[in-house]
XYZ file of C-alpha atoms in Angstrom:
328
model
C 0.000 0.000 0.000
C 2.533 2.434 1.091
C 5.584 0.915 -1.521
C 4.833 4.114 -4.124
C 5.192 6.797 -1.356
C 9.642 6.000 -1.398
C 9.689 5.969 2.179
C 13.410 5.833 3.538
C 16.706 6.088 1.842
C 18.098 2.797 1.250
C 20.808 3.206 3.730
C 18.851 0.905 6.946
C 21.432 -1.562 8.058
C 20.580 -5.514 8.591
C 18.047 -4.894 6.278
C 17.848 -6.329 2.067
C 18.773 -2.659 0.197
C 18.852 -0.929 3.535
C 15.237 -0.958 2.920
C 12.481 -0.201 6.065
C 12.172 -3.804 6.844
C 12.433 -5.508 10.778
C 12.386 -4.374 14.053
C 14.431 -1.202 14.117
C 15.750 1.435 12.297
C 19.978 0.633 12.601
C 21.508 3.822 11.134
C 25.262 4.762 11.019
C 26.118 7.805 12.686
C 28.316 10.475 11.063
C 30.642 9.782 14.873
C 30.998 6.025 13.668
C 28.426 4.325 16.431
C 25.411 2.719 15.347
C 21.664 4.653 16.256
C 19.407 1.607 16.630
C 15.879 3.328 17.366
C 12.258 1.139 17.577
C 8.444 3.007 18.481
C 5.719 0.737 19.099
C 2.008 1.000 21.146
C -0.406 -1.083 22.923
C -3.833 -0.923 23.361
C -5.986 -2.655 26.385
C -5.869 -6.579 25.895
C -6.044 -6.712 29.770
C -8.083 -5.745 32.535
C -5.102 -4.114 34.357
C -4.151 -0.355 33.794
C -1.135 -0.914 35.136
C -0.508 -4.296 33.273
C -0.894 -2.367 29.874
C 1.323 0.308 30.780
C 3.996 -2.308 31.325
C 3.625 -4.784 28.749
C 3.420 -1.592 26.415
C 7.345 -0.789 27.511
C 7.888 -4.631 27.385
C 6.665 -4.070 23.253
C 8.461 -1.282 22.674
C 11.783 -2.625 24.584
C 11.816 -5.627 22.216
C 12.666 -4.417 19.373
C 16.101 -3.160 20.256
C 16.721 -6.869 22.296
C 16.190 -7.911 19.297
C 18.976 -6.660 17.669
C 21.194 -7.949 20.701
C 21.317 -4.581 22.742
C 22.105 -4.869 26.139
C 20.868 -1.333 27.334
C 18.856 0.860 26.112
C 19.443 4.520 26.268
C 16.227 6.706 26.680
C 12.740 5.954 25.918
C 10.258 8.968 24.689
C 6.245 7.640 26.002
C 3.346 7.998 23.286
C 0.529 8.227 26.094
C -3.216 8.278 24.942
C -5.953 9.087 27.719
C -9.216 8.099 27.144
C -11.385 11.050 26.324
C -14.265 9.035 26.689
C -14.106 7.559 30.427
C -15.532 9.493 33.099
C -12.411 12.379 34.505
C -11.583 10.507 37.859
C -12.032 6.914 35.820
C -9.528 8.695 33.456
C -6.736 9.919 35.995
C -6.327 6.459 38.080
C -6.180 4.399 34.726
C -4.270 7.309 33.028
C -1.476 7.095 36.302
C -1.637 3.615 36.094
C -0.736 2.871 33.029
C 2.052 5.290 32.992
C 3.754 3.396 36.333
C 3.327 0.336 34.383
C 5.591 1.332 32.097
C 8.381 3.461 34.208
C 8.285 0.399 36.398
C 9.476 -1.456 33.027
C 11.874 1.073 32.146
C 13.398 1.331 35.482
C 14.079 -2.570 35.235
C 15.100 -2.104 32.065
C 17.778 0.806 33.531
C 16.796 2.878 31.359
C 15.088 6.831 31.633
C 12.133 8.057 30.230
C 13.012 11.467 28.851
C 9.845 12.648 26.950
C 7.120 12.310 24.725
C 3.763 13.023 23.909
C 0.576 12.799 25.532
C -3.124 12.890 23.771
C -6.700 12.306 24.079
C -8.334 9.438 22.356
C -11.063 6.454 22.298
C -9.123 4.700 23.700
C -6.227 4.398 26.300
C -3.045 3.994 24.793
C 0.873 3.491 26.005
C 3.669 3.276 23.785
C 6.886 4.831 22.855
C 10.063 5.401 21.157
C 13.199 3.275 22.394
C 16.769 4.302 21.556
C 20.224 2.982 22.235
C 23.390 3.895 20.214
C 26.319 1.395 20.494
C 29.929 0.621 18.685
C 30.320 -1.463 16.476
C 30.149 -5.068 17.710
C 27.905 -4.308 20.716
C 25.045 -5.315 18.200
C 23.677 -8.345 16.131
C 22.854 -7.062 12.320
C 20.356 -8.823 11.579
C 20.887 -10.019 8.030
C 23.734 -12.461 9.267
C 21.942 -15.620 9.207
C 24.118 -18.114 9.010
C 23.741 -21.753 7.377
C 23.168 -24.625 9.648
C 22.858 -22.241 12.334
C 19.565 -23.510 15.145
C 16.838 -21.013 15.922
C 15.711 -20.413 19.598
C 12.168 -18.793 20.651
C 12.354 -17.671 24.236
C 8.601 -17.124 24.999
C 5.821 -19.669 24.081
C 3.411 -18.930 21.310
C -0.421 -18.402 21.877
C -1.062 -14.982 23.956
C -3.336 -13.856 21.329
C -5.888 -17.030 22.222
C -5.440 -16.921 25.660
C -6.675 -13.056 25.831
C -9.541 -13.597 23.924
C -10.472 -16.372 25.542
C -10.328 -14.623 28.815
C -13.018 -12.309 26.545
C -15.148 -14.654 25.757
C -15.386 -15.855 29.405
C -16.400 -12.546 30.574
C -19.117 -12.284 27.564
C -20.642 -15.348 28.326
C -20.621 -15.204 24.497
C -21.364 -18.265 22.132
C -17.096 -18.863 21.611
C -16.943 -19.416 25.247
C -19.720 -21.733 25.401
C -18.058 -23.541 22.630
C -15.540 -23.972 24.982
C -17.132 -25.559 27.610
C -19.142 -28.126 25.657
C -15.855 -29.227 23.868
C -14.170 -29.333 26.984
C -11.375 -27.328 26.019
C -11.548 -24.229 28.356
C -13.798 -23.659 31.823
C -12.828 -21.053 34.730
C -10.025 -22.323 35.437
C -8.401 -22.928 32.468
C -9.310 -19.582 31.005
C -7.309 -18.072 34.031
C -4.682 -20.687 33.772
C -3.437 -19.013 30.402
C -4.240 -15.834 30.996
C -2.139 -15.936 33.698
C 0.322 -17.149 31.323
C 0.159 -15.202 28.691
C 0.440 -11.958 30.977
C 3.625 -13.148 32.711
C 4.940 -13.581 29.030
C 3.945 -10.441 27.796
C 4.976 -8.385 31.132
C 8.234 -10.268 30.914
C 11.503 -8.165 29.448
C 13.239 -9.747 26.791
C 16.343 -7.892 28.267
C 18.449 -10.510 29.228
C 17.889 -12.747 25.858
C 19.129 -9.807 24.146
C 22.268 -9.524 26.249
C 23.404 -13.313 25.614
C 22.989 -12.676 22.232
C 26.658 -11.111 21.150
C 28.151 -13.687 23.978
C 26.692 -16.771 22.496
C 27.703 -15.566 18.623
C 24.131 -15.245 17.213
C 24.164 -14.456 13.618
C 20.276 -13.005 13.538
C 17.249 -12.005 15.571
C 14.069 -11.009 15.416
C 10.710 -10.701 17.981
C 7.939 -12.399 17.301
C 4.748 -10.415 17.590
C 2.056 -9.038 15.204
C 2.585 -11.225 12.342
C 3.107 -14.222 13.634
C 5.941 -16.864 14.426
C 6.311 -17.782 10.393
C 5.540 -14.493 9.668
C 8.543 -12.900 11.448
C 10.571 -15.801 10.336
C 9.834 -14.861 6.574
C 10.349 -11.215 7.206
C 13.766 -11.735 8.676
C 14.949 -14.347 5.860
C 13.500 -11.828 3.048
C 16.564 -9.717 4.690
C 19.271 -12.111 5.200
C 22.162 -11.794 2.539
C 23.190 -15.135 2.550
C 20.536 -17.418 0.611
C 19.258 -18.864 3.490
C 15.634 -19.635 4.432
C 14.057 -20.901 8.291
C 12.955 -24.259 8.350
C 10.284 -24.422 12.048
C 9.843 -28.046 14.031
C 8.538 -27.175 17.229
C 5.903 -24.739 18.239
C 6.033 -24.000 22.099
C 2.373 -22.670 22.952
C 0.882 -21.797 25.806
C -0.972 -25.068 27.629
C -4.303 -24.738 26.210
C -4.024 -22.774 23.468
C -3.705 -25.451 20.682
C -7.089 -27.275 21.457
C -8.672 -23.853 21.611
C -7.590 -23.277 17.810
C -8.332 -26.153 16.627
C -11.587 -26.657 18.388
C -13.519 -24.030 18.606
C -11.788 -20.666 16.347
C -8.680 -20.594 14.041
C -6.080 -17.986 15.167
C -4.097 -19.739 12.773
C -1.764 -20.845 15.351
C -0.793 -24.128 13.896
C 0.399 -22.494 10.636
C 2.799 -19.612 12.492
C 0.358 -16.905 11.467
C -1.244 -16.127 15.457
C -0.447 -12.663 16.366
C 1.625 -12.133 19.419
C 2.057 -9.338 21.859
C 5.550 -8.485 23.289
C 6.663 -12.469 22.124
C 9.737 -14.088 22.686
C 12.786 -13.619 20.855
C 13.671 -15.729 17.963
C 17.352 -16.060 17.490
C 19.878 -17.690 15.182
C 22.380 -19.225 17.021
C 25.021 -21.663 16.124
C 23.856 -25.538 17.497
C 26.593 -25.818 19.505
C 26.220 -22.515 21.749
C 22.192 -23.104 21.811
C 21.740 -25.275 24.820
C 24.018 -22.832 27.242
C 22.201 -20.015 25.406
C 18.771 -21.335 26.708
C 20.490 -22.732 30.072
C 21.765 -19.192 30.560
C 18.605 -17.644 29.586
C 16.606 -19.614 32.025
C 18.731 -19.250 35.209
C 18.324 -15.395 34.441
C 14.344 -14.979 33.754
C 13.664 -18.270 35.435
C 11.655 -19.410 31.950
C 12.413 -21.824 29.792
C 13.652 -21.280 25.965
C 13.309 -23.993 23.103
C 15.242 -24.849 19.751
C 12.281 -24.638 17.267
C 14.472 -24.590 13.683
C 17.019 -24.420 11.506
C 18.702 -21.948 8.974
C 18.768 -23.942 5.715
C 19.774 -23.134 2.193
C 17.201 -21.264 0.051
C 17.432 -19.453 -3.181
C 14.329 -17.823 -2.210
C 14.755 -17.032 1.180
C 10.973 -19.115 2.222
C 10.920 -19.656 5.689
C 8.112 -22.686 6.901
C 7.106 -25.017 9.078
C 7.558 -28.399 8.530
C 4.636 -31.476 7.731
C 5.675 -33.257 10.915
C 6.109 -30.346 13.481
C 5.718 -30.643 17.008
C 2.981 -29.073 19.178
C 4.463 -28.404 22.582
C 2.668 -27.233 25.646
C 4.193 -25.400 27.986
């Protein structure tokens, strides 16, 4: 849609033709370091103010752990308050969603320094992240190398488990689905929503850092467009002709039967949207297993080797016929 409009100048590192392609913008400063910038936004999926406020900094944090950066520099907020709620409603959720997010940031050790505040339909957090680094401090991530393994390091399946936390509360014809198929009651419902926020509230911080210790080649996050979605986009931008070949899919215990029984998020084909997901990485095999031992004494969360980098002249990521369905 937007292809005609010659947006950018071609000179976007880790990207095909320095093109506007992944995560973040990775620019070349005329000092020699590298300006690796992200913006991002998120809109209520939870009940929480506060919750949204810090999965929003989570989302927007991401993006430059994705590029295996350690610490990020200064974050501007992109704060909508709802115009529409009544004015005290509107100040506690407002204040709430705004210590959500310097609560992430402080974790993070990083400052918010600005931004910009509006009223809207709807309450919104987001921001801009930032972090310039040397050369080396970073992952470019059009490095993918050949036989290389691929680690996720947050299960798949947040989008089902918030909108089956939806349907519980609408007592709507999805959710009754659900209980005459057996595959979702109260508990269950709160089971992976419970689940899903941990993995969405959860900084992908310390992935990022083991990234330049454990060699990675290439990285992405996997959110809006899906696990094979963000697999494609990052081989369309690999210079090597490589492609991502996917044999496990860690998901969220519940989440597969939901899909499959009562509505298709497309999870089984890699096309489920994600909020604040995991990190998938390109590692070589034999660093992945104290990559993910690493990672997990760290966050205290398990990660998983779900692919391979294999050759392709056209750069197709997929997931295999006989791929795995794990619950987690």
């Amino acid at each position: 849609m937007l292809a005609d409009l010659g947006l950018g100048d071609g000179s976007n590192l880790g990207t095909a033709d320095g093109r506007i392609a992944l995560d973040s913008s990775v620019r070349k400063t005329r000092q020699g370091h590298y300006c690796i910038s992200t913006t991002d936004f998120f809109f209520p999926l939870v009940d929480s103010p506060y919750l949204q406020g810090r999965i929003g900094a989570a989302n927007v944090l991401s993006d430059l752990y994705s590029e295996g950066v350690e610490h990020c520099d200064f974050v501007l907020m992109l704060l909508a308050a709802c115009r529409d709620m009544p004015e005290d409603q509107r100040t506690i959720c407002t204040k709430e969603m705004v210590r959500g997010f310097r609560d992430a940031c402080d974790e993070a050790e990083t400052a918010i320094t600005g931004g910009q505040t509006v009223l809207n339909p709807w309450p919104i957090i987001g921001g801009v992240a930032t972090s310039v680094v040397a050369e080396g401090e970073y992952v470019p991530s059009d490095g993918a190398k050949l036989g290389h393994v691929v680690v996720l390091t947050k299960p798949l399946g947040t989008q089902i488990a918030v909108n089956v936390q939806q349907w519980k509360h609408q007592n709507n014809r999805l959710w009754k689905e659900c209980l005459e198929k057996k595959v979702a009651d109260d508990n269950r419902a709160e089971d992976m929503m419970h689940a899903a926020v941990c993995s969405m509230g959860r900084l992908n911080r310390n992935g990022g850092r083991l990234m330049v210790k454990h060699g990675a080649s290439a990285g992405t996050d996997v959110t809006g467009f899906g696990i094979l979605g963000h697999a494609q986009n990052l081989t369309d931008n690999q210079v090597a002709e490589v492609g991502i070949e996917l044999h496990t899919l860690p998901c969220i215990a519940g989440t597969p039967a939901v899909n499959d029984s009562v509505f298709n998020f497309r999870l089984a084909v890699g096309y489920s949207a994600e909020t604040s997901g995991g990190l998938m990485i390109c590692l070589p095999e034999e660093n992945a297993e104290a990559f993910c031992k690493e990672l997990e004494a760290l966050d205290g969360y398990p990660s998983w080797i779900i692919g391979r980098v294999i050759e392709s002249k056209e750069r197709k990521a997929c997931i295999v016929d006989d791929f795995k369905v794990l619950e987690v």
